[in-house]
Amino acid sequence: MKDVVLLEKSELTAGSTWHAAGLTTYYHPGINLKKVHYDSIKLYETLEAETGQAVGFHQPGSVRIAASAARVDEMKYQMTRTHWHVTEQYMIGPEKILELFPLLNIDKVLAGLYTPGDGHIDPYSLTMALAAGARMYGAQIYNPAPVTALNPTADGKWDVQTPHGTIRANRIVNATGFWAREVGKMIGFDHPTIPVHHQYVVTATVPEVKSLKKELAVIRDLEASYYLRQERDGLLFGPYESMEKMVLQDSWVRDGVPPGFGKELFESDLDRIMEHVEMAMEMVPVLKKADIINIVSGPITYTPDLLPMVGPHQGVRNYWTAIGFGYGVIHAGGIGKFLSDWIRNGEPPYDLIECDPNRYGKWAEVPFMCAKARESYGFNNVVGYPKEERFAGRPTSRKSGVYELLKDKASMGFHAGWEQPHWFHKPGDDIGYKPSFRRTNWFGPAGRECKLVMEKVGVIDLTPFAKFIVKGKDSQRLLDRLFANTMPKVGLTNISHMLTPDGRVFAEVTITQLSPGEFLLITGSGSEGHDLRWIEAEAADGAYDVDISNVTEYIGVLGIAGPKSRKVLQKLTDEDLSDAGFKFLHCKIIQLAGVSVRAIRISYTGELGWELYIEQKNMAAVYQAMMEAGKDEGIDNFGTYAMSSLRLEKGFRGWGAEMNCDTNPLEAGLDYFIKLNKPADFIGKAALLEIKAKGLKRKLSYLSLDTDDVDPEGNETIWLNGKVVGNTTSGAYSYSAQQSLAFGYLPLELCSVGQKVEVELLGRKYPAMVIQEPLVLTEPTRTRLQKKAKGKA
C-alpha cells in the first residue's frame, strides 16, 4: 500500500518518543501481545540492513527478578503460557542471574525469568530509520503539519485539514500519543488516555560497569518496581512509583496539551522516587557511589487498563486508532504490522481484542480514567494473578438494577464497566478478594453454587451481556450475510457466529427474531463495541436499509436455572412454562409478578432455565419476587465462577477462549451452527469450504486432568513425550465429577478419546487424557433421552 501520508504535528520523535528509555522485550503476560513484541524486535534486528540507518540496538537479554514465593509462582505461571509460543524464555537460578548481571546483590533473589534477545534501542535512531524505510517504499511524511479538522464524507472517506491544505483520505489512523484525546474530540470521541509523569535516572560512568567484558542484561526488580540497564559506561534506572505518589498531568485532560509542547520535560522530583532508589542501591550496590548526571521526567500515555487502543473505532467509518501506549517503543513495530495487515486484508491477522479501542464507552468518565491510570502505573510490577481484579474507579455509572441488592453479598468482578457477581459468600466463609495461583477462598463457595443449580434453583445477574436490536427492510438479508447460521423464525432463538473473510470466528451471538424483521442480538460484555462495529461496518459498506440500536444500558438480564426453576417461575406467571408450552430456544413476552418480561428458554449452565430481559427499573422487583417465590425450593444466588464450571462440564465453548480470530469454527467443533448449505453467501463461507476441502490440522479436544490444588485457567502448554503439542483454551474444576477439566487444541492424530498427554501448571506437568464430551449432559439432552427411553419401554 503505497499511498500513505504521515502528518507530524511538529517534528518526528516529539512527544514521548525522544525521551523514552527505549526498552525492548519479548516478554508480555498477554497471549497475543507476545506476537506484537516479537514482530517489533524482529523488525528492529533487520532495520539497519534494510534502510542503511543505524538504530543503536543492544540485545544483552533481560532478567525479571523474583524475591518472593508468589513471584516465583508467577514466573512458573508465565512459563507455561510461553512454552507454546516461539519466544525463548527460561527460568534461571541465582548463579545464572549473576553471570548476566554480576553487580547484583544476590542474597534475596530466589529466581529469575530470563529472556534472551531483550535489550534496548535508541528511540531517535529507530524513528529516523523507520521514516527512511517508509519513504523508501513510497510513503510521504509532512512536518510540521498539525491536523486542524477532520470531516467525514458521505461515502465514508475523510477530509483531513492542515494549515497547508486538505487531504482526502480513504481512512485515517489516530497515532498521536498524548494528543490522542484532542484529535478524537474533533469527531466527538473522548478517548480514555491520560498523560502520566514517568521518571528515570542516568548515572555518570561507574568504574565497575566500565570494566565489564560484556554488556549487562536489563534487570527488572519487580518487588522494588523498577527497571535498570546499562547506559554507555553508567546505569539507567527507571522506577514506577506507587499510586499515592505518582503524578498525572490531569490538566491536559481538562484543558488540552499546551499548544507548543513537543520536546519539553516536566520538573523532576527525586524525593518521589527515593524509596525505589534505596531499594535499587541494596540490589545493585555500585549505585550507592554513582553520580547522577540526569533525571528525566516526561509524559507517557496510559489507558485505564494499561493496554493500548488499536483498531477501527465504532460509531464512525474508517477511523482507526493506535493510541494509549504505555510502552511505545516495544509495541511500535508489531502494532504497525498488525494494523497494516488488518487494513490490507480486511481482518486482524490474529486476535487482539484486549486492545480493541471499543472496549470503553461513555461510562469511562474522567474520574474513572484518572483513578485507573494511577492504579495501573502503581501496579506495573505487582504479581499478575489469574482472575485478577483491580478496584480503583469502581463502580462506574454502569450498575445493574440489582447491584444494590447484591453488592454486599458477593465478590464482584468488573465486566466492561459493569459490576457482576463472581461468587457469593455466606456466614463463616473467608470473604474478600484473595487472588492466588492455586485454589483460594472462592473455591468452596463456587462449588456450593454449582450444587445449588444442579439440584435446586439459582439466580444470576447477566446484565453485562451486550444487547442490540437490528430491524428494517434489509435486516434479515444483512444478518444472513453476517452470520453462518440460518436466522431463527419469529419467537425462536439460536446461537450464531460471525466469521472473518478468512473463515475465523469473529463473534458468537445469540439471536432471537422478536417480530417479523426485528432481531435481538446478545453477545458477551467484552464484545459490545467490537461486535457492534463489525455489524455497522457491513451495514454501511453494503448499503443495507436497517436500523441498528445498542440497548445494553437499558435492559437488565436475570438468569434462573436449575431443576426447580420452572416451579418458581410458574408461581409468578399464568404463562404455560411446561416443555410443551414453552420449548427450549423459544422466546415469549410474559407477565412476571406484574412486570412485562421477555423470557428466552435458554441457560448457559446447561440446566433447565430461562433468561429474563427486563427494563432496568423493574429488575429489582422481579428479582425480589423470584427470591420470595422460591423460598420453599431453596432458591439462592450464583455467580460467574460457578457458571464457568457448569458450562465447561457441559462442553459449552466460550468465545474468546475456544473460539476467536485465531481459530476457525470447524476446528473449534462448531459445525452444528455453521450452515454451509444455506443460500446466503455469508462472510467467510468460501474460506470455510476451502478449509473443509483441505482438511483440518488440529481440533479442539476435551481433557480431564489429575491435579492437586491447582486448576487449569487456559493458555497452558500441553506436552507429550517432552515435546509441546498444543495449548489449553480454558479450564475449571468440575464439582460434579470432582476433577479438573480443560479444552485444548491438539493435532488431529492426538484427538482420539483415551489419548494421554500432560498439561503444565505452575511448572509441573500433570497427567491429562482426552475424554468424550460432555462430561455432564445438558438438561434438554437428558430430557430427550428420558423420553426416548420411556417410548422404547
mmCIF file of N, CA and C in Angstrom, residues 441-517:
data_model
loop_
_atom_site.group_PDB
_atom_site.id
_atom_site.type_symbol
_atom_site.label_atom_id
_atom_site.label_comp_id
_atom_site.label_asym_id
_atom_site.label_seq_id
_atom_site.Cartn_x
_atom_site.Cartn_y
_atom_site.Cartn_z
ATOM 1 N N ASN A 441 -10.075 -18.711 48.282
ATOM 2 C CA ASN A 441 -11.269 -18.641 49.132
ATOM 3 C C ASN A 441 -12.592 -18.778 48.386
ATOM 4 N N TRP A 442 -12.604 -18.582 47.068
ATOM 5 C CA TRP A 442 -13.871 -18.727 46.341
ATOM 6 C C TRP A 442 -14.156 -20.181 45.936
ATOM 7 N N PHE A 443 -13.164 -21.078 46.095
ATOM 8 C CA PHE A 443 -13.293 -22.433 45.562
ATOM 9 C C PHE A 443 -14.476 -23.186 46.184
ATOM 10 N N GLY A 444 -14.605 -23.138 47.505
ATOM 11 C CA GLY A 444 -15.721 -23.807 48.185
ATOM 12 C C GLY A 444 -17.069 -23.191 47.850
ATOM 13 N N PRO A 445 -17.216 -21.854 47.988
ATOM 14 C CA PRO A 445 -18.488 -21.214 47.644
ATOM 15 C C PRO A 445 -18.923 -21.460 46.198
ATOM 16 N N ALA A 446 -18.004 -21.470 45.241
ATOM 17 C CA ALA A 446 -18.386 -21.726 43.848
ATOM 18 C C ALA A 446 -18.938 -23.145 43.712
ATOM 19 N N GLY A 447 -18.350 -24.090 44.449
ATOM 20 C CA GLY A 447 -18.859 -25.464 44.438
ATOM 21 C C GLY A 447 -20.265 -25.547 45.018
ATOM 22 N N ARG A 448 -20.484 -24.787 46.064
ATOM 23 C CA ARG A 448 -21.814 -24.728 46.696
ATOM 24 C C ARG A 448 -22.846 -24.206 45.690
ATOM 25 N N GLU A 449 -22.450 -23.223 44.897
ATOM 26 C CA GLU A 449 -23.368 -22.630 43.920
ATOM 27 C C GLU A 449 -23.635 -23.594 42.761
ATOM 28 N N CYS A 450 -22.629 -24.383 42.361
ATOM 29 C CA CYS A 450 -22.846 -25.396 41.314
ATOM 30 C C CYS A 450 -23.869 -26.431 41.784
ATOM 31 N N LYS A 451 -23.716 -26.864 43.020
ATOM 32 C CA LYS A 451 -24.650 -27.846 43.611
ATOM 33 C C LYS A 451 -26.069 -27.265 43.649
ATOM 34 N N LEU A 452 -26.175 -25.971 44.002
ATOM 35 C CA LEU A 452 -27.466 -25.274 44.034
ATOM 36 C C LEU A 452 -28.161 -25.376 42.681
ATOM 37 N N VAL A 453 -27.420 -25.061 41.604
ATOM 38 C CA VAL A 453 -28.008 -25.042 40.265
ATOM 39 C C VAL A 453 -28.322 -26.457 39.782
ATOM 40 N N MET A 454 -27.487 -27.409 40.134
ATOM 41 C CA MET A 454 -27.716 -28.783 39.683
ATOM 42 C C MET A 454 -28.878 -29.454 40.418
ATOM 43 N N GLU A 455 -29.111 -29.028 41.681
ATOM 44 C CA GLU A 455 -30.109 -29.742 42.495
ATOM 45 C C GLU A 455 -31.355 -28.918 42.810
ATOM 46 N N LYS A 456 -31.205 -27.589 42.840
ATOM 47 C CA LYS A 456 -32.351 -26.753 43.237
ATOM 48 C C LYS A 456 -32.612 -25.667 42.198
ATOM 49 N N VAL A 457 -32.340 -24.411 42.574
ATOM 50 C CA VAL A 457 -32.573 -23.315 41.633
ATOM 51 C C VAL A 457 -31.721 -22.117 42.039
ATOM 52 N N GLY A 458 -31.057 -21.534 41.056
ATOM 53 C CA GLY A 458 -30.202 -20.377 41.311
ATOM 54 C C GLY A 458 -30.535 -19.224 40.379
ATOM 55 N N VAL A 459 -30.191 -18.011 40.828
ATOM 56 C CA VAL A 459 -30.424 -16.796 40.035
ATOM 57 C C VAL A 459 -29.090 -16.090 39.833
ATOM 58 N N ILE A 460 -28.844 -15.632 38.610
ATOM 59 C CA ILE A 460 -27.584 -14.949 38.289
ATOM 60 C C ILE A 460 -27.871 -13.648 37.538
ATOM 61 N N ASP A 461 -27.098 -12.628 37.854
ATOM 62 C CA ASP A 461 -27.214 -11.333 37.173
ATOM 63 C C ASP A 461 -26.356 -11.371 35.910
ATOM 64 N N LEU A 462 -27.009 -11.337 34.756
ATOM 65 C CA LEU A 462 -26.314 -11.389 33.466
ATOM 66 C C LEU A 462 -26.427 -10.070 32.706
ATOM 67 N N THR A 463 -26.720 -9.007 33.422
ATOM 68 C CA THR A 463 -26.932 -7.698 32.795
ATOM 69 C C THR A 463 -25.776 -7.248 31.892
ATOM 70 N N PRO A 464 -24.500 -7.568 32.211
ATOM 71 C CA PRO A 464 -23.429 -7.090 31.329
ATOM 72 C C PRO A 464 -23.484 -7.601 29.893
ATOM 73 N N PHE A 465 -24.277 -8.644 29.599
ATOM 74 C CA PHE A 465 -24.439 -9.045 28.201
ATOM 75 C C PHE A 465 -24.714 -7.798 27.359
ATOM 76 N N ALA A 466 -24.082 -7.712 26.194
ATOM 77 C CA ALA A 466 -24.387 -6.616 25.270
ATOM 78 C C ALA A 466 -25.612 -6.998 24.446
ATOM 79 N N LYS A 467 -26.474 -5.993 24.188
ATOM 80 C CA LYS A 467 -27.756 -6.264 23.536
ATOM 81 C C LYS A 467 -27.996 -5.243 22.423
ATOM 82 N N PHE A 468 -28.256 -5.742 21.213
ATOM 83 C CA PHE A 468 -28.538 -4.874 20.068
ATOM 84 C C PHE A 468 -29.875 -5.270 19.454
ATOM 85 N N ILE A 469 -30.577 -4.269 18.935
ATOM 86 C CA ILE A 469 -31.774 -4.530 18.134
ATOM 87 C C ILE A 469 -31.441 -4.174 16.686
ATOM 88 N N VAL A 470 -31.681 -5.115 15.774
ATOM 89 C CA VAL A 470 -31.492 -4.872 14.338
ATOM 90 C C VAL A 470 -32.846 -5.059 13.661
ATOM 91 N N LYS A 471 -33.314 -4.019 12.988
ATOM 92 C CA LYS A 471 -34.615 -4.123 12.309
ATOM 93 C C LYS A 471 -34.606 -3.287 11.034
ATOM 94 N N GLY A 472 -35.628 -3.468 10.228
ATOM 95 C CA GLY A 472 -35.719 -2.720 8.981
ATOM 96 C C GLY A 472 -35.863 -3.650 7.793
ATOM 97 N N LYS A 473 -36.050 -3.050 6.632
ATOM 98 C CA LYS A 473 -36.362 -3.789 5.401
ATOM 99 C C LYS A 473 -35.309 -4.867 5.081
ATOM 100 N N ASP A 474 -34.021 -4.535 5.320
ATOM 101 C CA ASP A 474 -32.945 -5.458 4.934
ATOM 102 C C ASP A 474 -32.330 -6.211 6.120
ATOM 103 N N SER A 475 -33.042 -6.220 7.260
ATOM 104 C CA SER A 475 -32.422 -6.801 8.464
ATOM 105 C C SER A 475 -32.064 -8.279 8.275
ATOM 106 N N GLN A 476 -33.011 -9.056 7.741
ATOM 107 C CA GLN A 476 -32.733 -10.494 7.565
ATOM 108 C C GLN A 476 -31.589 -10.697 6.571
ATOM 109 N N ARG A 477 -31.605 -9.919 5.497
ATOM 110 C CA ARG A 477 -30.561 -10.047 4.468
ATOM 111 C C ARG A 477 -29.184 -9.703 5.047
ATOM 112 N N LEU A 478 -29.126 -8.651 5.868
ATOM 113 C CA LEU A 478 -27.855 -8.264 6.499
ATOM 114 C C LEU A 478 -27.356 -9.371 7.426
ATOM 115 N N LEU A 479 -28.260 -9.886 8.281
ATOM 116 C CA LEU A 479 -27.843 -10.898 9.250
ATOM 117 C C LEU A 479 -27.469 -12.207 8.567
ATOM 118 N N ASP A 480 -28.141 -12.522 7.462
ATOM 119 C CA ASP A 480 -27.764 -13.718 6.698
ATOM 120 C C ASP A 480 -26.380 -13.567 6.079
ATOM 121 N N ARG A 481 -26.007 -12.344 5.765
ATOM 122 C CA ARG A 481 -24.664 -12.080 5.230
ATOM 123 C C ARG A 481 -23.615 -12.151 6.349
ATOM 124 N N LEU A 482 -23.983 -11.685 7.548
ATOM 125 C CA LEU A 482 -23.040 -11.593 8.664
ATOM 126 C C LEU A 482 -22.834 -12.920 9.380
ATOM 127 N N PHE A 483 -23.885 -13.758 9.445
ATOM 128 C CA PHE A 483 -23.847 -14.938 10.307
ATOM 129 C C PHE A 483 -23.866 -16.238 9.495
ATOM 130 N N ALA A 484 -23.137 -17.233 10.016
ATOM 131 C CA ALA A 484 -23.010 -18.516 9.315
ATOM 132 C C ALA A 484 -24.201 -19.446 9.570
ATOM 133 N N ASN A 485 -25.026 -19.136 10.561
ATOM 134 C CA ASN A 485 -26.216 -19.947 10.835
ATOM 135 C C ASN A 485 -27.403 -19.343 10.087
ATOM 136 N N THR A 486 -28.470 -20.128 9.945
ATOM 137 C CA THR A 486 -29.706 -19.566 9.395
ATOM 138 C C THR A 486 -30.371 -18.712 10.466
ATOM 139 N N MET A 487 -31.152 -17.743 10.066
ATOM 140 C CA MET A 487 -31.801 -16.873 11.038
ATOM 141 C C MET A 487 -33.021 -17.563 11.652
ATOM 142 N N PRO A 488 -33.216 -17.412 12.965
ATOM 143 C CA PRO A 488 -34.365 -18.062 13.617
ATOM 144 C C PRO A 488 -35.685 -17.448 13.151
ATOM 145 N N LYS A 489 -36.735 -18.258 13.207
ATOM 146 C CA LYS A 489 -38.075 -17.756 12.880
ATOM 147 C C LYS A 489 -38.575 -16.884 14.028
ATOM 148 N N VAL A 490 -39.662 -16.181 13.816
ATOM 149 C CA VAL A 490 -40.232 -15.304 14.854
ATOM 150 C C VAL A 490 -40.537 -16.135 16.107
ATOM 151 N N GLY A 491 -40.068 -15.629 17.253
ATOM 152 C CA GLY A 491 -40.307 -16.308 18.525
ATOM 153 C C GLY A 491 -39.285 -17.378 18.856
ATOM 154 N N LEU A 492 -38.297 -17.565 17.984
ATOM 155 C CA LEU A 492 -37.266 -18.582 18.225
ATOM 156 C C LEU A 492 -35.893 -17.931 18.391
ATOM 157 N N THR A 493 -34.985 -18.690 19.000
ATOM 158 C CA THR A 493 -33.634 -18.214 19.323
ATOM 159 C C THR A 493 -32.616 -19.226 18.808
ATOM 160 N N ASN A 494 -31.455 -18.745 18.371
ATOM 161 C CA ASN A 494 -30.359 -19.678 18.103
ATOM 162 C C ASN A 494 -29.007 -19.036 18.388
ATOM 163 N N ILE A 495 -27.980 -19.859 18.352
ATOM 164 C CA ILE A 495 -26.593 -19.395 18.518
ATOM 165 C C ILE A 495 -26.001 -19.257 17.129
ATOM 166 N N SER A 496 -25.425 -18.111 16.831
ATOM 167 C CA SER A 496 -24.882 -17.854 15.502
ATOM 168 C C SER A 496 -23.490 -17.241 15.622
ATOM 169 N N HIS A 497 -22.693 -17.408 14.564
ATOM 170 C CA HIS A 497 -21.313 -16.920 14.587
ATOM 171 C C HIS A 497 -21.040 -16.001 13.400
ATOM 172 N N MET A 498 -20.400 -14.880 13.695
ATOM 173 C CA MET A 498 -19.873 -14.026 12.635
ATOM 174 C C MET A 498 -18.440 -14.480 12.366
ATOM 175 N N LEU A 499 -18.117 -14.640 11.105
ATOM 176 C CA LEU A 499 -16.790 -15.098 10.708
ATOM 177 C C LEU A 499 -16.053 -13.995 9.946
ATOM 178 N N THR A 500 -14.744 -14.092 9.926
ATOM 179 C CA THR A 500 -13.938 -13.169 9.127
ATOM 180 C C THR A 500 -13.893 -13.687 7.686
ATOM 181 N N PRO A 501 -13.442 -12.877 6.732
ATOM 182 C CA PRO A 501 -13.330 -13.376 5.358
ATOM 183 C C PRO A 501 -12.473 -14.631 5.237
ATOM 184 N N ASP A 502 -11.494 -14.799 6.128
ATOM 185 C CA ASP A 502 -10.645 -15.995 6.105
ATOM 186 C C ASP A 502 -11.265 -17.171 6.850
ATOM 187 N N GLY A 503 -12.503 -16.988 7.346
ATOM 188 C CA GLY A 503 -13.209 -18.096 7.974
ATOM 189 C C GLY A 503 -12.882 -18.318 9.432
ATOM 190 N N ARG A 504 -12.411 -17.284 10.107
ATOM 191 C CA ARG A 504 -12.136 -17.415 11.544
ATOM 192 C C ARG A 504 -13.299 -16.815 12.336
ATOM 193 N N VAL A 505 -13.387 -17.151 13.614
ATOM 194 C CA VAL A 505 -14.571 -16.776 14.400
ATOM 195 C C VAL A 505 -14.402 -15.364 14.965
ATOM 196 N N PHE A 506 -15.169 -14.425 14.441
ATOM 197 C CA PHE A 506 -15.093 -13.043 14.915
ATOM 198 C C PHE A 506 -15.969 -12.830 16.148
ATOM 199 N N ALA A 507 -17.105 -13.538 16.223
ATOM 200 C CA ALA A 507 -18.022 -13.329 17.355
ATOM 201 C C ALA A 507 -19.004 -14.484 17.445
ATOM 202 N N GLU A 508 -19.503 -14.699 18.662
ATOM 203 C CA GLU A 508 -20.620 -15.631 18.887
ATOM 204 C C GLU A 508 -21.769 -14.834 19.466
ATOM 205 N N VAL A 509 -22.944 -14.972 18.864
ATOM 206 C CA VAL A 509 -24.088 -14.133 19.223
ATOM 207 C C VAL A 509 -25.334 -15.010 19.353
ATOM 208 N N THR A 510 -26.147 -14.721 20.366
ATOM 209 C CA THR A 510 -27.460 -15.359 20.495
ATOM 210 C C THR A 510 -28.475 -14.462 19.794
ATOM 211 N N ILE A 511 -29.195 -15.008 18.832
ATOM 212 C CA ILE A 511 -30.122 -14.211 18.013
ATOM 213 C C ILE A 511 -31.554 -14.695 18.220
ATOM 214 N N THR A 512 -32.456 -13.752 18.457
ATOM 215 C CA THR A 512 -33.892 -14.039 18.568
ATOM 216 C C THR A 512 -34.636 -13.130 17.602
ATOM 217 N N GLN A 513 -35.538 -13.704 16.813
ATOM 218 C CA GLN A 513 -36.401 -12.846 15.974
ATOM 219 C C GLN A 513 -37.650 -12.516 16.782
ATOM 220 N N LEU A 514 -37.752 -11.244 17.182
ATOM 221 C CA LEU A 514 -38.830 -10.814 18.083
ATOM 222 C C LEU A 514 -40.150 -10.661 17.344
ATOM 223 N N SER A 515 -40.093 -10.067 16.171
ATOM 224 C CA SER A 515 -41.261 -9.884 15.314
ATOM 225 C C SER A 515 -40.711 -9.873 13.889
ATOM 226 N N PRO A 516 -41.549 -9.968 12.873
ATOM 227 C CA PRO A 516 -41.002 -10.064 11.517
ATOM 228 C C PRO A 516 -39.989 -8.945 11.215
ATOM 229 N N GLY A 517 -38.744 -9.350 10.941
ATOM 230 C CA GLY A 517 -37.711 -8.376 10.580
ATOM 231 C C GLY A 517 -37.065 -7.643 11.738
#
